Amino acid sequence: MVEAIRSSEPERIAEIDQSLRKLAGECGYRSMLIALGVTKNSPHACEVLSYEAPFGVGYLVAQMVREEKDERK
């Protein structure tokens, strides 16, 4: 998930294998799918603000920023 967001390819998150999601507990997965659906048709950039995995559980803070089209071109 972290790499998908860092590379601004969040749609890769929807393709994560179901058995891996189940094993991982998929905390936050459905919320991410909703965010992907909402931004599907608009240009966006992703940014990882922080990621920590101190106890084997990853804590990701990221944002998806809507990119405005430059109409002057």
PDB file of C-alpha atoms in Angstrom:
ATOM      1  CA  MET A   1       0.000   0.000   0.000  1.00  0.00           C
ATOM      2  CA  VAL A   2       2.758   2.397   0.913  1.00  0.00           C
ATOM      3  CA  GLU A   3       4.551   1.883  -2.405  1.00  0.00           C
ATOM      4  CA  ALA A   4       1.326   2.255  -4.372  1.00  0.00           C
ATOM      5  CA  ILE A   5       0.709   5.632  -2.744  1.00  0.00           C
ATOM      6  CA  ARG A   6       4.335   6.770  -3.029  1.00  0.00           C
ATOM      7  CA  SER A   7       4.255   6.035  -6.749  1.00  0.00           C
ATOM      8  CA  SER A   8       0.862   7.795  -7.155  1.00  0.00           C
ATOM      9  CA  GLU A   9      -0.716   4.530  -8.323  1.00  0.00           C
ATOM     10  CA  PRO A  10      -3.346   4.012  -5.625  1.00  0.00           C
ATOM     11  CA  GLU A  11      -5.496   1.920  -7.969  1.00  0.00           C
ATOM     12  CA  ARG A  12      -3.004  -0.904  -7.255  1.00  0.00           C
ATOM     13  CA  ILE A  13      -4.530  -1.083  -3.764  1.00  0.00           C
ATOM     14  CA  ALA A  14      -7.788  -2.428  -5.207  1.00  0.00           C
ATOM     15  CA  GLU A  15      -5.813  -5.277  -6.790  1.00  0.00           C
ATOM     16  CA  ILE A  16      -4.311  -6.623  -3.545  1.00  0.00           C
ATOM     17  CA  ASP A  17      -4.982 -10.342  -3.170  1.00  0.00           C
ATOM     18  CA  GLN A  18      -7.972 -11.099  -0.947  1.00  0.00           C
ATOM     19  CA  SER A  19      -6.132 -13.755   1.084  1.00  0.00           C
ATOM     20  CA  LEU A  20      -3.314 -11.300   1.833  1.00  0.00           C
ATOM     21  CA  ARG A  21      -5.846  -8.677   2.928  1.00  0.00           C
ATOM     22  CA  LYS A  22      -7.522 -11.189   5.219  1.00  0.00           C
ATOM     23  CA  LEU A  23      -4.184 -12.218   6.727  1.00  0.00           C
ATOM     24  CA  ALA A  24      -3.252  -8.574   7.292  1.00  0.00           C
ATOM     25  CA  GLY A  25      -6.582  -7.712   8.900  1.00  0.00           C
ATOM     26  CA  GLU A  26      -7.220  -5.152   6.141  1.00  0.00           C
ATOM     27  CA  CYS A  27      -7.722  -2.277   8.561  1.00  0.00           C
ATOM     28  CA  GLY A  28      -8.499   0.811   6.516  1.00  0.00           C
ATOM     29  CA  TYR A  29      -8.763  -1.059   3.219  1.00  0.00           C
ATOM     30  CA  ARG A  30     -12.422  -0.299   2.589  1.00  0.00           C
ATOM     31  CA  SER A  31     -11.935   3.363   3.451  1.00  0.00           C
ATOM     32  CA  MET A  32      -9.152   3.510   0.883  1.00  0.00           C
ATOM     33  CA  LEU A  33     -11.437   1.964  -1.731  1.00  0.00           C
ATOM     34  CA  ILE A  34     -14.016   4.670  -1.066  1.00  0.00           C
ATOM     35  CA  ALA A  35     -11.370   7.381  -1.478  1.00  0.00           C
ATOM     36  CA  LEU A  36     -10.252   5.766  -4.731  1.00  0.00           C
ATOM     37  CA  GLY A  37     -13.819   5.678  -6.001  1.00  0.00           C
ATOM     38  CA  VAL A  38     -14.430   9.318  -5.161  1.00  0.00           C
ATOM     39  CA  THR A  39     -11.261  10.453  -6.950  1.00  0.00           C
ATOM     40  CA  LYS A  40     -11.434   7.982  -9.839  1.00  0.00           C
ATOM     41  CA  ASN A  41     -12.304  10.500 -12.548  1.00  0.00           C
ATOM     42  CA  SER A  42     -10.247  13.437 -11.334  1.00  0.00           C
ATOM     43  CA  PRO A  43      -6.496  13.910 -11.645  1.00  0.00           C
ATOM     44  CA  HIS A  44      -4.804  13.448  -8.296  1.00  0.00           C
ATOM     45  CA  ALA A  45      -1.409  13.072  -6.716  1.00  0.00           C
ATOM     46  CA  CYS A  46      -0.621  10.981  -3.667  1.00  0.00           C
ATOM     47  CA  GLU A  47       1.792  11.712  -0.879  1.00  0.00           C
ATOM     48  CA  VAL A  48       2.940   9.604   2.063  1.00  0.00           C
ATOM     49  CA  LEU A  49       3.162  11.901   5.076  1.00  0.00           C
ATOM     50  CA  SER A  50       4.475   9.244   7.445  1.00  0.00           C
ATOM     51  CA  TYR A  51       4.757   5.501   7.809  1.00  0.00           C
ATOM     52  CA  GLU A  52       5.796   3.576  10.886  1.00  0.00           C
ATOM     53  CA  ALA A  53       5.690  -0.097  11.753  1.00  0.00           C
ATOM     54  CA  PRO A  54       7.065  -0.191  15.312  1.00  0.00           C
ATOM     55  CA  PHE A  55       5.300  -3.375  16.422  1.00  0.00           C
ATOM     56  CA  GLY A  56       4.825  -5.202  13.124  1.00  0.00           C
ATOM     57  CA  VAL A  57       1.660  -3.248  12.388  1.00  0.00           C
ATOM     58  CA  GLY A  58       2.013  -0.462   9.843  1.00  0.00           C
ATOM     59  CA  TYR A  59       0.617   2.991  10.480  1.00  0.00           C
ATOM     60  CA  LEU A  60       0.292   4.989   7.282  1.00  0.00           C
ATOM     61  CA  VAL A  61      -0.684   8.642   7.036  1.00  0.00           C
ATOM     62  CA  ALA A  62      -1.135   9.811   3.458  1.00  0.00           C
ATOM     63  CA  GLN A  63      -3.102  12.233   1.386  1.00  0.00           C
ATOM     64  CA  MET A  64      -4.536  12.364  -2.075  1.00  0.00           C
ATOM     65  CA  VAL A  65      -4.422  15.851  -3.501  1.00  0.00           C
ATOM     66  CA  ARG A  66      -6.591  16.881  -6.396  1.00  0.00           C
ATOM     67  CA  GLU A  67      -4.498  18.346  -9.182  1.00  0.00           C
ATOM     68  CA  GLU A  68      -6.031  21.361 -10.842  1.00  0.00           C
ATOM     69  CA  LYS A  69      -5.776  21.557 -14.617  1.00  0.00           C
ATOM     70  CA  ASP A  70      -3.969  24.598 -15.913  1.00  0.00           C
ATOM     71  CA  GLU A  71      -6.467  26.126 -18.358  1.00  0.00           C
ATOM     72  CA  ARG A  72      -3.884  28.678 -19.598  1.00  0.00           C
ATOM     73  CA  LYS A  73      -2.158  26.078 -21.815  1.00  0.00           C
TER      74      LYS A  73
END
